[in-house]
Every structure is written in C-alpha cells, then in structure tokens.
Amino acid sequence: MHSGIIFDMKTVTLNLHYMVRGNFFISFLASVAFVSSIVSCAPQARYVEFEERVPAEFDLPVGGREIAIFTVKEHFDSTFTTGIMGGFMAKLAEDRSVGLDRIRNYLVSDPDYARDSAILRRILTERGAGLNFVISDAVMEEPVRKTDSYYEVMVIPYSARLGVYDSLSNCIFENVFADSIFIKSFRYGGEKIGEAEEYMAEISFEMGETLASALSPQWKGENRLLAVFSGNAWTKACRMAQDFKWEDAMEIWMRLAGSANPMHSAYAAYNVAVGCEVLGNIGLAKKWTEYSLARMQTREALALKERLGL
C-alpha cells in the first residue's frame, strides 16, 4: 500500500445491533456529529450514522459444496487478473465462512473461451466443482482526476461480468457489475497520486471484493440529518433517536409539527419523515415530507424529497 494514499476510506467503530420489525436490520453506530447553527434562529443539525443490512443480489447456495473460481484474463497483465481472483476469493471466504482449502482457482487465458458457451461448459465439466464462479469481461475505464480544497481524487470506473454455475454447468446467476474506485490524497503534505497502473494490485483486489459482496448480505453505511431547536422536547427527541427509540422520538416530533411557528413545524415534520425512512416506512415518509414542505421550503426537506423519489 502506498503511504499517504487512502483507498475506500471507512470509519471503524463499535456497532450496537438492533432488529427493526423482524426483517429490517440496522446497526446504530455510537457516534453523532454536531454542527453549529447557521444563524441564531435556525436549528442545530445532528447527523445520525448507522448501517443498514442490504440483502444479497443472489441467494448463494454454498452449503458444504466445493467451489471453483475461473477468472478470465483480458487484455490487462496478470497482476490485474490475479488481483480480481484474490479479492473475490477472500471476500467470499469471509462472508460465507468457507475455508480456503475448499476453493480452487483457475486462470482462463483466452477470453473467447468464456464467450463460447460450448467451450465454457466443457471447461466447467472437466475442472468445475459443486459451485462455479466465472469472472469475465473485466474492464477498467480511463481514470478521471478531480481536486477540491483538501483532496486530490482519482476516480476509476470499472465493470465486470460474474456468472454462477452449478455442478452440471448450468448458469444459475449472471450479472454485469459496474462501480468506481476512489483514490484520495491530501493536497497539502500528502503523497501525489500517480498513474492508475501503479495501484493495479489494490484496484483489482477491490474489484474482486465488490463482485463477491453481491453474493452475501452486506452492511451499508448511512447517515441522516436531524434538526434540533433549543428546548427540552427537541433535545429529548434527539436523544431518543440516538438510542434508536425512533417511535418515541417521532411522537414528540409529531406534536411539535403542530406548532404555529412554520419553521419549527416544518423541521419537526422533516424529522418525522426521516424516522419513517429509517424504519422502512417509505410511504409515510413521503407524506410527512410533503407536509414539511407545505409548512416551509427547507433545504433538508427538499433533499429528502429527492432521495425518496417524490
């Protein structure tokens, strides 16, 4: 890893796990960022950070099966191909508690083999296992460089095809995944970002991890902004939300939403909408967002409206 370069920055904190309504899992992170009020009459903003459990795109039937990974070598060098293979294998083994001794890896040197169904079927029949993964058409696009006040950023879009085959060489899942990898460096005192090829091992490994993450439930980091005015009711409701007592907090905000003060009413309704969204009640979240905007057009409610697809 290159010193001074940040790959896919993540904050590791202690998770406090909760179950919401039986099947919606959220892990509330015990950290709240405080932002001072913009003007004296405006609310304070508190960002509640949490993790949402995102279901797998494909319910992978691993069980006790032996696994084979076939990675097709495209026009990149072997570092790129082996990096994808290594990242995929490591993530799959971690998420599914599969021992590495149960995973066999194969490098397919000719891309045409994966595109010819007859040849691919023959390869899987001869070398395959109980469950087979074929990674092909891996493409790394031209990097895009950006700068802001603090960071130099290189964005690297990529895509790859993942196919899952059973022991009879039947395709049971296939999808093309597209994403981007961000490489950041501090503009002042940090190491300058070089060419994308210099980070080929890290980039390809992360690509493999991303492909494998589609096959198991993942925790996705989220954060939501709450508006808090001075007063016991606002403070109490915010603390309840921090303790993940959203229903109790929403009862207070609902009362505050009836305030004659349009700003207080609008932000209280906005908070209710955020709570509904976090708890998975999107329909009710939309109604409270509309009510908030009817009381006052706030930037926060407009952003929530866009996020909810209103």
Tab-separated table of C-alpha atoms in Angstrom:
chain	number	residue	atom	x	y	z
A	1	MET	CA	0.000	0.000	0.000
A	2	HIS	CA	1.252	3.487	-0.820
A	3	SER	CA	1.682	5.736	2.216
A	4	GLY	CA	-0.460	8.860	2.167
A	5	ILE	CA	-2.927	7.336	-0.290
A	6	ILE	CA	-6.399	6.478	1.000
A	7	PHE	CA	-8.332	3.601	-0.575
A	8	ASP	CA	-12.066	3.455	0.102
A	9	MET	CA	-11.937	5.343	3.413
A	10	LYS	CA	-14.013	3.724	6.154
A	11	THR	CA	-14.543	4.558	9.821
A	12	VAL	CA	-14.399	1.536	12.116
A	13	THR	CA	-16.498	1.955	15.263
A	14	LEU	CA	-18.278	-0.195	17.795
A	15	ASN	CA	-21.599	-1.456	16.460
A	16	LEU	CA	-24.715	-1.716	18.604
A	17	HIS	CA	-27.111	-4.026	16.766
A	18	TYR	CA	-30.847	-3.731	16.688
A	19	MET	CA	-33.663	-5.564	14.907
A	20	VAL	CA	-36.447	-3.434	13.468
A	21	ARG	CA	-39.804	-5.060	12.706
A	22	GLY	CA	-38.468	-8.539	12.304
A	23	ASN	CA	-36.630	-8.289	8.990
A	24	PHE	CA	-35.099	-4.830	8.767
A	25	PHE	CA	-31.746	-4.837	10.491
A	26	ILE	CA	-29.895	-1.676	11.386
A	27	SER	CA	-26.719	-1.241	13.352
A	28	PHE	CA	-26.571	2.117	15.058
A	29	LEU	CA	-23.063	3.467	15.393
A	30	ALA	CA	-22.373	5.236	18.654
A	31	SER	CA	-21.195	8.465	17.065
A	32	VAL	CA	-23.051	11.717	16.438
A	33	ALA	CA	-21.520	14.683	14.654
A	34	PHE	CA	-22.541	18.130	15.842
A	35	VAL	CA	-22.794	21.110	13.508
A	36	SER	CA	-23.321	24.586	14.947
A	37	SER	CA	-26.370	26.531	13.884
A	38	ILE	CA	-26.078	28.727	10.835
A	39	VAL	CA	-27.983	31.606	12.367
A	40	SER	CA	-29.413	32.079	15.806
A	41	CYS	CA	-32.998	31.185	14.807
A	42	ALA	CA	-32.026	28.169	12.726
A	43	PRO	CA	-31.937	24.652	14.159
A	44	GLN	CA	-28.809	22.786	15.042
A	45	ALA	CA	-28.003	19.833	12.787
A	46	ARG	CA	-27.097	16.435	14.176
A	47	TYR	CA	-26.007	13.630	11.891
A	48	VAL	CA	-27.090	10.180	12.988
A	49	GLU	CA	-24.874	7.486	11.474
A	50	PHE	CA	-25.991	3.889	11.114
A	51	GLU	CA	-25.527	0.810	8.991
A	52	GLU	CA	-28.305	-0.812	7.005
A	53	ARG	CA	-28.201	-4.519	6.203
A	54	VAL	CA	-28.552	-4.814	2.427
A	55	PRO	CA	-29.732	-8.215	1.149
A	56	ALA	CA	-27.631	-10.168	-1.345
A	57	GLU	CA	-28.432	-9.786	-5.021
A	58	PHE	CA	-28.358	-13.572	-5.319
A	59	ASP	CA	-29.068	-16.084	-2.555
A	60	LEU	CA	-25.917	-18.125	-2.907
A	61	PRO	CA	-26.442	-21.831	-2.096
A	62	VAL	CA	-22.952	-22.586	-0.774
A	63	GLY	CA	-23.640	-25.170	1.922
A	64	GLY	CA	-20.823	-27.708	2.047
A	65	ARG	CA	-20.035	-27.546	-1.651
A	66	GLU	CA	-16.588	-27.377	-3.132
A	67	ILE	CA	-16.006	-24.121	-5.019
A	68	ALA	CA	-14.103	-23.303	-8.204
A	69	ILE	CA	-13.311	-19.790	-9.433
A	70	PHE	CA	-12.500	-19.271	-13.128
A	71	THR	CA	-11.065	-15.817	-13.835
A	72	VAL	CA	-10.728	-14.896	-17.487
A	73	LYS	CA	-7.588	-12.979	-18.380
A	74	GLU	CA	-8.500	-9.986	-20.510
A	75	HIS	CA	-6.090	-7.541	-22.141
A	76	PHE	CA	-4.579	-6.492	-18.795
A	77	ASP	CA	-1.496	-8.084	-17.341
A	78	SER	CA	-1.626	-10.996	-14.908
A	79	THR	CA	-1.448	-8.653	-11.870
A	80	PHE	CA	-4.905	-7.347	-12.725
A	81	THR	CA	-6.405	-10.805	-13.209
A	82	THR	CA	-4.881	-12.404	-10.122
A	83	GLY	CA	-5.900	-9.376	-8.054
A	84	ILE	CA	-9.555	-9.817	-9.017
A	85	MET	CA	-9.342	-13.532	-8.301
A	86	GLY	CA	-7.707	-12.937	-4.909
A	87	GLY	CA	-10.197	-10.268	-3.831
A	88	PHE	CA	-13.165	-12.369	-4.880
A	89	MET	CA	-11.874	-15.459	-3.084
A	90	ALA	CA	-11.007	-13.586	0.128
A	91	LYS	CA	-14.388	-11.826	0.341
A	92	LEU	CA	-16.361	-14.972	-0.492
A	93	ALA	CA	-14.474	-16.972	2.136
A	94	GLU	CA	-15.016	-14.251	4.757
A	95	ASP	CA	-18.724	-13.667	4.115
A	96	ARG	CA	-19.646	-17.337	3.822
A	97	SER	CA	-17.170	-18.786	6.327
A	98	VAL	CA	-15.715	-21.003	3.614
A	99	GLY	CA	-12.285	-22.489	4.186
A	100	LEU	CA	-9.742	-21.578	1.530
A	101	ASP	CA	-8.965	-25.285	1.173
A	102	ARG	CA	-12.438	-25.703	-0.355
A	103	ILE	CA	-11.759	-23.166	-3.118
A	104	ARG	CA	-9.920	-23.957	-6.350
A	105	ASN	CA	-8.714	-21.175	-8.650
A	106	TYR	CA	-8.225	-21.343	-12.406
A	107	LEU	CA	-6.916	-18.736	-14.821
A	108	VAL	CA	-8.596	-18.839	-18.243
A	109	SER	CA	-6.024	-17.430	-20.640
A	110	ASP	CA	-8.276	-16.891	-23.679
A	111	PRO	CA	-11.280	-14.527	-23.274
A	112	ASP	CA	-13.073	-16.271	-26.145
A	113	TYR	CA	-13.383	-19.411	-24.009
A	114	ALA	CA	-15.805	-17.636	-21.666
A	115	ARG	CA	-17.839	-16.256	-24.574
A	116	ASP	CA	-18.267	-19.625	-26.274
A	117	SER	CA	-20.906	-21.488	-24.252
A	118	ALA	CA	-19.817	-24.910	-25.570
A	119	ILE	CA	-16.159	-24.369	-24.625
A	120	LEU	CA	-17.107	-22.894	-21.263
A	121	ARG	CA	-19.373	-25.847	-20.496
A	122	ARG	CA	-16.547	-28.250	-21.346
A	123	ILE	CA	-14.130	-26.386	-19.062
A	124	LEU	CA	-16.624	-26.406	-16.194
A	125	THR	CA	-17.373	-30.086	-16.727
A	126	GLU	CA	-13.690	-31.042	-16.691
A	127	ARG	CA	-12.427	-28.710	-13.955
A	128	GLY	CA	-15.532	-27.496	-12.150
A	129	ALA	CA	-16.789	-28.150	-8.618
A	130	GLY	CA	-20.147	-28.183	-6.879
A	131	LEU	CA	-20.390	-24.425	-7.321
A	132	ASN	CA	-18.517	-22.481	-10.003
A	133	PHE	CA	-17.859	-18.783	-10.500
A	134	VAL	CA	-16.761	-17.300	-13.805
A	135	ILE	CA	-15.377	-13.750	-13.782
A	136	SER	CA	-15.017	-12.277	-17.263
A	137	ASP	CA	-15.148	-9.056	-19.313
A	138	ALA	CA	-13.303	-7.115	-16.607
A	139	VAL	CA	-12.704	-3.584	-17.862
A	140	MET	CA	-11.032	-0.661	-16.137
A	141	GLU	CA	-12.035	2.638	-17.733
A	142	GLU	CA	-9.903	5.724	-18.187
A	143	PRO	CA	-9.358	7.385	-14.774
A	144	VAL	CA	-10.874	10.794	-14.050
A	145	ARG	CA	-8.919	13.202	-11.839
A	146	LYS	CA	-10.600	15.778	-9.598
A	147	THR	CA	-9.427	18.229	-6.949
A	148	ASP	CA	-11.134	20.168	-4.198
A	149	SER	CA	-9.931	22.322	-1.332
A	150	TYR	CA	-8.362	19.407	0.525
A	151	TYR	CA	-8.030	16.335	-1.690
A	152	GLU	CA	-6.724	15.190	-4.993
A	153	VAL	CA	-9.007	12.382	-6.184
A	154	MET	CA	-8.659	9.818	-8.957
A	155	VAL	CA	-11.912	8.073	-9.920
A	156	ILE	CA	-11.531	4.766	-11.752
A	157	PRO	CA	-14.757	3.360	-13.257
A	158	TYR	CA	-14.809	-0.372	-13.941
A	159	SER	CA	-17.135	-3.217	-14.856
A	160	ALA	CA	-17.008	-7.000	-14.849
A	161	ARG	CA	-19.301	-9.924	-15.548
A	162	LEU	CA	-19.963	-12.580	-12.918
A	163	GLY	CA	-21.587	-15.908	-13.711
A	164	VAL	CA	-22.526	-18.609	-11.197
A	165	TYR	CA	-22.847	-22.213	-12.401
A	166	ASP	CA	-23.949	-25.376	-10.651
A	167	SER	CA	-22.243	-28.781	-10.778
A	168	LEU	CA	-23.994	-29.552	-14.090
A	169	SER	CA	-22.584	-26.373	-15.686
A	170	ASN	CA	-26.000	-24.698	-15.684
A	171	CYS	CA	-25.916	-20.922	-15.242
A	172	ILE	CA	-27.963	-20.054	-12.151
A	173	PHE	CA	-26.985	-16.373	-11.914
A	174	GLU	CA	-25.282	-13.825	-14.156
A	175	ASN	CA	-24.884	-10.088	-13.960
A	176	VAL	CA	-22.601	-7.284	-15.106
A	177	PHE	CA	-21.440	-5.111	-12.226
A	178	ALA	CA	-20.251	-1.531	-12.689
A	179	ASP	CA	-18.763	0.674	-9.992
A	180	SER	CA	-15.926	3.108	-9.350
A	181	ILE	CA	-12.894	3.082	-7.089
A	182	PHE	CA	-11.743	6.329	-5.486
A	183	ILE	CA	-8.117	7.015	-4.655
A	184	LYS	CA	-7.602	10.080	-2.457
A	185	SER	CA	-4.593	12.017	-1.293
A	186	PHE	CA	-4.307	15.184	0.791
A	187	ARG	CA	-3.323	18.079	-1.444
A	188	TYR	CA	-1.096	19.614	1.217
A	189	GLY	CA	1.671	17.394	2.502
A	190	GLY	CA	0.236	14.172	1.098
A	191	GLU	CA	1.755	11.894	-1.493
A	192	LYS	CA	0.849	12.770	-5.071
A	193	ILE	CA	-1.360	10.287	-6.876
A	194	GLY	CA	0.497	8.540	-9.656
A	195	GLU	CA	-0.833	6.654	-12.659
A	196	ALA	CA	-3.606	4.101	-12.229
A	197	GLU	CA	-1.266	1.278	-13.232
A	198	GLU	CA	0.784	1.897	-10.071
A	199	TYR	CA	-2.196	0.811	-7.968
A	200	MET	CA	-3.228	-2.104	-10.144
A	201	ALA	CA	-2.932	-4.685	-7.349
A	202	GLU	CA	-5.107	-2.679	-4.924
A	203	ILE	CA	-7.660	-1.718	-7.590
A	204	SER	CA	-8.128	-5.235	-8.935
A	205	PHE	CA	-8.341	-6.753	-5.439
A	206	GLU	CA	-11.111	-4.307	-4.503
A	207	MET	CA	-12.911	-5.114	-7.750
A	208	GLY	CA	-12.919	-8.785	-6.789
A	209	GLU	CA	-14.226	-7.978	-3.320
A	210	THR	CA	-17.060	-5.905	-4.798
A	211	LEU	CA	-18.123	-8.749	-7.098
A	212	ALA	CA	-18.211	-11.224	-4.207
A	213	SER	CA	-20.153	-8.824	-1.974
A	214	ALA	CA	-23.176	-9.202	-4.274
A	215	LEU	CA	-23.464	-12.819	-3.166
A	216	SER	CA	-23.916	-12.178	0.577
A	217	PRO	CA	-25.802	-9.630	2.716
A	218	GLN	CA	-23.692	-6.561	3.426
A	219	TRP	CA	-23.737	-3.702	5.918
A	220	LYS	CA	-24.033	-0.361	4.127
A	221	GLY	CA	-23.062	2.813	5.960
A	222	GLU	CA	-25.695	5.562	6.016
A	223	ASN	CA	-26.273	8.827	7.845
A	224	ARG	CA	-29.284	11.081	8.321
A	225	LEU	CA	-29.564	14.683	9.464
A	226	LEU	CA	-31.921	15.671	12.275
A	227	ALA	CA	-32.931	19.250	13.056
A	228	VAL	CA	-32.824	20.279	16.735
A	229	PHE	CA	-34.006	23.591	18.210
A	230	SER	CA	-33.389	24.676	21.788
A	231	GLY	CA	-35.834	23.272	24.290
A	232	ASN	CA	-36.322	20.133	26.328
A	233	ALA	CA	-38.680	18.455	23.849
A	234	TRP	CA	-36.279	18.801	20.908
A	235	THR	CA	-33.303	17.610	22.963
A	236	LYS	CA	-35.232	14.672	24.409
A	237	ALA	CA	-36.438	13.532	20.981
A	238	CYS	CA	-32.923	13.712	19.556
A	239	ARG	CA	-31.536	11.623	22.411
A	240	MET	CA	-34.268	9.049	21.837
A	241	ALA	CA	-33.260	8.812	18.179
A	242	GLN	CA	-29.638	8.368	19.257
A	243	ASP	CA	-30.787	5.480	21.453
A	244	PHE	CA	-32.709	4.112	18.462
A	245	LYS	CA	-36.078	4.747	20.081
A	246	TRP	CA	-37.425	6.191	16.860
A	247	GLU	CA	-41.129	5.666	17.580
A	248	ASP	CA	-40.848	7.550	20.887
A	249	ALA	CA	-38.898	10.375	19.229
A	250	MET	CA	-41.436	10.598	16.421
A	251	GLU	CA	-44.310	11.029	18.894
A	252	ILE	CA	-42.604	14.169	20.222
A	253	TRP	CA	-41.848	15.489	16.729
A	254	MET	CA	-45.461	14.906	15.661
A	255	ARG	CA	-46.648	17.165	18.483
A	256	LEU	CA	-44.031	19.767	17.567
A	257	ALA	CA	-45.156	19.618	13.939
A	258	GLY	CA	-48.401	21.283	15.017
A	259	SER	CA	-46.537	24.390	16.140
A	260	ALA	CA	-47.754	27.787	14.915
A	261	ASN	CA	-44.114	28.579	14.096
A	262	PRO	CA	-43.754	27.438	10.447
A	263	MET	CA	-40.030	26.766	10.769
A	264	HIS	CA	-40.446	24.619	13.876
A	265	SER	CA	-43.383	22.817	12.314
A	266	ALA	CA	-41.529	22.164	9.062
A	267	TYR	CA	-38.396	20.797	10.720
A	268	ALA	CA	-40.355	18.661	13.186
A	269	ALA	CA	-42.247	17.113	10.272
A	270	TYR	CA	-38.966	16.606	8.458
A	271	ASN	CA	-37.592	14.717	11.470
A	272	VAL	CA	-40.683	12.504	11.489
A	273	ALA	CA	-40.126	11.775	7.795
A	274	VAL	CA	-36.503	10.805	8.478
A	275	GLY	CA	-37.626	8.457	11.229
A	276	CYS	CA	-40.161	6.823	8.926
A	277	GLU	CA	-37.492	6.366	6.278
A	278	VAL	CA	-35.036	4.762	8.696
A	279	LEU	CA	-37.739	2.364	9.905
A	280	GLY	CA	-38.581	1.400	6.336
A	281	ASN	CA	-41.997	3.092	6.040
A	282	ILE	CA	-41.301	4.993	2.830
A	283	GLY	CA	-44.950	5.777	2.079
A	284	LEU	CA	-45.399	7.564	5.394
A	285	ALA	CA	-42.007	9.254	4.990
A	286	LYS	CA	-43.223	10.790	1.714
A	287	LYS	CA	-46.407	12.129	3.359
A	288	TRP	CA	-44.502	13.787	6.188
A	289	THR	CA	-42.012	15.263	3.715
A	290	GLU	CA	-44.864	16.803	1.764
A	291	TYR	CA	-46.316	18.233	4.971
A	292	SER	CA	-42.925	19.674	5.917
A	293	LEU	CA	-42.544	21.386	2.554
A	294	ALA	CA	-46.086	22.743	2.794
A	295	ARG	CA	-45.156	24.461	6.037
A	296	MET	CA	-41.804	25.781	4.772
A	297	GLN	CA	-39.471	25.015	1.880
A	298	THR	CA	-36.315	23.905	3.685
A	299	ARG	CA	-33.162	22.614	2.046
A	300	GLU	CA	-33.223	19.474	4.184
A	301	ALA	CA	-36.770	18.521	3.239
A	302	LEU	CA	-36.084	19.200	-0.444
A	303	ALA	CA	-33.079	16.856	-0.296
A	304	LEU	CA	-35.209	14.216	1.425
A	305	LYS	CA	-37.895	14.652	-1.224
A	306	GLU	CA	-35.360	13.892	-3.943
A	307	ARG	CA	-33.976	10.906	-2.046
A	308	LEU	CA	-37.460	9.455	-1.619
A	309	GLY	CA	-38.256	9.917	-5.306
A	310	LEU	CA	-41.127	12.366	-4.748
